[in-house]
Amino acid sequence: MKKLLCLLALLPSLLFAQQKEELIAQVKANPKNIETLQTLQRIGVYNPEYKELQGLFKKLDKKVRKSTQGKIFERYLDALKNTQVGKKAPSITQLNLAGEPYALSDLKGKYVLVDFWASWCPPCREENPNLVKTYAQFKDKNFEILGVSFDREFAAWDKAIKDDKLTWKHVSDLQGWNNSAGQTYGVKAIPQNILIDPQGIIIARNLHGDALNAKLAEVLQ
């Protein structure tokens, strides 16, 4: 039974890897098709790799790259480039639950996990209990979380925070997928997160569960 459970646990990651390879093959096979940009967008959507996507984009036909959709995708690539590990984290200022401006820079001097999520996002809500445990373990060790919500309705956002007992800092511009911070950080799928050091430098992207806890234990020694 244990062996079966281990195989079942591996199945989603194996399927994901297979799907990614299939998408890459489709992109390479259709460089002159404008719809290929949509396929390219789906590659690594929860954990995008700038260099990988840039390399595939550069191999597309010039007309595709210079199209309106191509220029939009290029802006997405720029956002990913500017938020890679080692880069200075772009500023974020949005309204908190009290309707007051709150900035990422207000947490300067701390390790900060910028968590992109929404009340309507099932994977985000499933991840929240893990984040609650992580926050309880590290909040007194110079660590903070800044939740950036892709909600549109204040009431739903506020209720989810209370229901899931998310006691850290929260902001949103209530613009859904058009959230300005999400666009700046190249976030096209949630949940995603960015880990920033006390100097405001990005040190990790999209760490969850045990991987996040291990990284925090390492840097917060």
Coordinates of C-alpha atoms in Angstrom, one line a residue:
M1 CA 0.0 0.0 0.0
K2 CA 2.8 2.4 0.9
K3 CA 4.4 1.8 -2.5
L4 CA 1.1 2.5 -4.3
L5 CA 0.7 5.7 -2.4
C6 CA 4.2 6.9 -3.4
L7 CA 3.4 6.2 -7.0
L8 CA 0.2 8.1 -6.8
A9 CA 2.0 11.0 -5.2
L10 CA 4.4 11.1 -8.1
L11 CA 1.8 10.8 -10.8
P12 CA 0.8 14.6 -11.0
S13 CA 4.4 15.7 -11.3
L14 CA 5.1 13.1 -14.0
L15 CA 2.0 14.2 -16.0
F16 CA 3.0 17.8 -15.6
A17 CA 6.5 17.2 -17.0
Q18 CA 5.0 15.2 -19.9
Q19 CA 2.5 18.1 -20.6
K20 CA 5.3 20.6 -20.6
E21 CA 7.4 18.7 -23.1
E22 CA 4.3 18.4 -25.3
L23 CA 3.7 22.1 -25.2
I24 CA 7.3 22.9 -26.0
A25 CA 7.1 20.5 -29.0
Q26 CA 4.0 22.3 -30.2
V27 CA 5.7 25.7 -29.9
K28 CA 8.7 24.5 -31.9
A29 CA 6.5 22.9 -34.6
N30 CA 4.4 26.0 -35.2
P31 CA 6.7 29.1 -35.2
K32 CA 4.5 31.0 -37.8
N33 CA 1.2 30.5 -36.0
I34 CA -0.1 33.4 -33.9
E35 CA -1.9 30.9 -31.6
T36 CA 1.5 29.5 -30.7
L37 CA 1.8 32.4 -28.3
Q38 CA -1.1 31.0 -26.2
T39 CA 0.7 27.7 -26.1
L40 CA 3.9 29.3 -25.0
Q41 CA 2.0 31.1 -22.3
R42 CA 1.0 27.7 -20.8
I43 CA 4.5 26.5 -20.4
G44 CA 5.5 26.7 -16.7
V45 CA 2.6 28.9 -15.9
Y46 CA 2.8 28.3 -12.2
N47 CA 6.6 28.4 -12.1
P48 CA 7.7 30.3 -15.3
E49 CA 11.4 30.3 -16.2
Y50 CA 12.4 33.4 -18.0
K51 CA 15.4 32.1 -20.0
E52 CA 13.4 29.1 -21.2
L53 CA 10.4 31.2 -22.4
Q54 CA 12.7 33.8 -23.9
G55 CA 14.6 31.2 -25.9
L56 CA 11.3 29.7 -27.3
F57 CA 9.9 33.2 -28.0
K58 CA 13.0 34.2 -30.0
K59 CA 12.5 31.2 -32.3
L60 CA 9.1 32.3 -33.3
D61 CA 8.5 34.0 -36.7
K62 CA 9.2 37.7 -36.7
K63 CA 5.6 38.5 -37.7
V64 CA 4.4 36.6 -34.6
R65 CA 6.9 38.3 -32.3
K66 CA 6.0 41.8 -33.7
S67 CA 2.2 41.2 -33.5
T68 CA 0.1 42.9 -30.8
Q69 CA -0.1 39.6 -29.0
G70 CA 3.7 39.2 -29.4
K71 CA 4.4 42.6 -27.9
I72 CA 2.1 41.7 -24.9
F73 CA 4.0 38.5 -24.4
E74 CA 7.3 40.4 -24.6
R75 CA 6.1 42.7 -21.7
Y76 CA 5.4 39.5 -19.7
L77 CA 8.9 38.3 -20.4
D78 CA 10.3 41.7 -19.3
A79 CA 8.4 41.3 -16.0
L80 CA 9.8 37.8 -15.5
K81 CA 13.3 39.1 -16.3
N82 CA 13.0 41.9 -13.8
T83 CA 11.8 39.6 -11.0
Q84 CA 14.4 36.8 -11.3
V85 CA 16.3 35.6 -8.3
G86 CA 19.1 38.1 -7.5
K87 CA 17.1 41.1 -8.8
K88 CA 15.8 44.0 -6.6
A89 CA 12.2 43.4 -5.9
P90 CA 9.9 46.0 -7.7
S91 CA 7.9 48.2 -5.4
I92 CA 4.3 47.3 -4.4
T93 CA 1.9 49.8 -2.9
Q94 CA -1.8 48.9 -2.6
L95 CA -4.6 49.3 -0.1
N96 CA -4.9 47.2 3.0
L97 CA -8.1 46.0 4.6
A98 CA -8.5 49.4 6.4
G99 CA -8.4 51.1 3.0
E100 CA -5.0 52.6 3.7
P101 CA -1.9 52.5 1.4
Y102 CA 0.6 49.8 2.4
A103 CA 3.9 49.3 0.7
L104 CA 6.3 46.4 0.4
S105 CA 9.0 48.9 1.5
D106 CA 7.2 49.2 4.8
L107 CA 8.6 45.7 5.6
K108 CA 12.2 46.6 4.6
G109 CA 14.7 45.0 7.0
K110 CA 12.7 41.7 7.1
Y111 CA 12.5 38.6 5.1
V112 CA 9.2 38.9 3.2
L113 CA 7.2 36.3 1.3
V114 CA 5.0 38.1 -1.2
D115 CA 2.1 35.7 -1.7
F116 CA -0.1 36.1 -4.7
W117 CA -3.5 34.5 -4.1
A118 CA -7.3 35.1 -4.2
S119 CA -10.4 34.0 -2.2
W120 CA -11.9 32.3 -5.3
C121 CA -8.8 30.2 -6.0
P122 CA -9.1 26.6 -4.6
P123 CA -5.3 25.8 -4.8
C124 CA -4.6 29.1 -2.9
R125 CA -7.1 28.2 -0.2
E126 CA -5.7 24.7 0.1
E127 CA -2.2 26.2 0.5
N128 CA -3.3 28.6 3.2
P129 CA -3.1 26.2 6.2
N130 CA 0.5 25.4 5.3
L131 CA 1.3 29.2 5.2
V132 CA -0.4 29.6 8.6
K133 CA 1.9 27.0 10.1
T134 CA 4.9 28.5 8.4
Y135 CA 4.0 32.0 9.7
A136 CA 3.6 30.7 13.2
Q137 CA 7.0 29.0 13.1
F138 CA 9.0 32.0 11.7
K139 CA 7.1 35.2 12.4
D140 CA 9.2 36.0 15.4
K141 CA 12.4 35.5 13.5
N142 CA 12.4 38.6 11.3
F143 CA 9.9 37.1 8.8
E144 CA 6.7 38.5 7.4
I145 CA 4.2 37.7 4.7
L146 CA 2.5 40.2 2.4
G147 CA -0.6 38.8 0.8
V148 CA -1.5 40.3 -2.6
S149 CA -5.0 39.4 -3.5
F150 CA -6.4 39.0 -7.1
D151 CA -9.9 39.5 -5.7
R152 CA -12.4 42.0 -7.1
E153 CA -14.9 42.0 -4.2
F154 CA -13.7 43.4 -0.9
A155 CA -16.2 41.3 1.1
A156 CA -15.0 38.0 -0.3
W157 CA -11.4 39.0 0.2
D158 CA -12.0 40.0 3.8
K159 CA -14.0 36.9 4.6
A160 CA -11.4 34.5 3.2
I161 CA -8.7 36.2 5.4
K162 CA -10.8 35.8 8.5
D163 CA -12.0 32.2 7.6
D164 CA -8.5 31.0 6.9
K165 CA -7.0 32.9 9.9
L166 CA -4.4 34.7 7.8
T167 CA -3.0 37.1 10.4
W168 CA -0.2 38.6 8.3
K169 CA -0.3 41.8 6.1
H170 CA -2.7 42.0 3.2
V171 CA -3.1 44.4 0.2
S172 CA -5.1 44.5 -3.0
D173 CA -6.2 46.9 -5.7
L174 CA -9.3 44.7 -6.3
Q175 CA -8.6 44.5 -10.0
G176 CA -8.6 40.7 -10.3
W177 CA -6.2 39.4 -12.9
N178 CA -5.3 43.0 -13.7
N179 CA -3.7 43.4 -10.3
S180 CA -0.9 45.9 -10.9
A181 CA 1.6 44.0 -8.7
G182 CA 0.7 40.7 -10.4
Q183 CA 1.5 42.3 -13.8
T184 CA 4.8 43.8 -12.5
Y185 CA 5.9 40.3 -11.2
G186 CA 4.7 38.4 -14.3
V187 CA 2.1 36.4 -12.4
K188 CA -0.3 34.6 -14.8
A189 CA -1.4 31.8 -12.4
I190 CA -1.9 31.6 -8.6
P191 CA -0.8 30.7 -6.1
Q192 CA 2.6 32.1 -6.6
N193 CA 5.1 33.7 -4.3
I194 CA 8.4 35.6 -4.1
L195 CA 10.8 35.5 -1.2
I196 CA 12.7 38.7 -0.5
D197 CA 15.6 39.3 1.8
P198 CA 16.0 42.3 4.2
Q199 CA 17.8 44.3 1.5
G200 CA 14.9 43.9 -0.9
I201 CA 16.6 41.3 -3.1
I202 CA 14.6 38.4 -4.5
I203 CA 16.2 35.2 -3.2
A204 CA 13.6 32.6 -4.2
R205 CA 10.5 32.2 -6.3
N206 CA 7.5 29.8 -5.8
L207 CA 8.6 27.8 -2.8
H208 CA 5.8 26.0 -1.0
G209 CA 5.4 23.7 2.0
D210 CA 8.5 21.9 3.1
A211 CA 10.7 23.6 0.5
L212 CA 9.7 27.1 1.8
N213 CA 10.2 26.0 5.4
A214 CA 13.7 24.6 4.6
K215 CA 14.7 27.9 2.9
L216 CA 13.5 30.0 5.8
A217 CA 15.3 27.8 8.3
E218 CA 18.4 28.3 6.2
V219 CA 18.3 32.1 6.0
L220 CA 16.9 32.8 9.4
Q221 CA 19.6 30.9 11.4

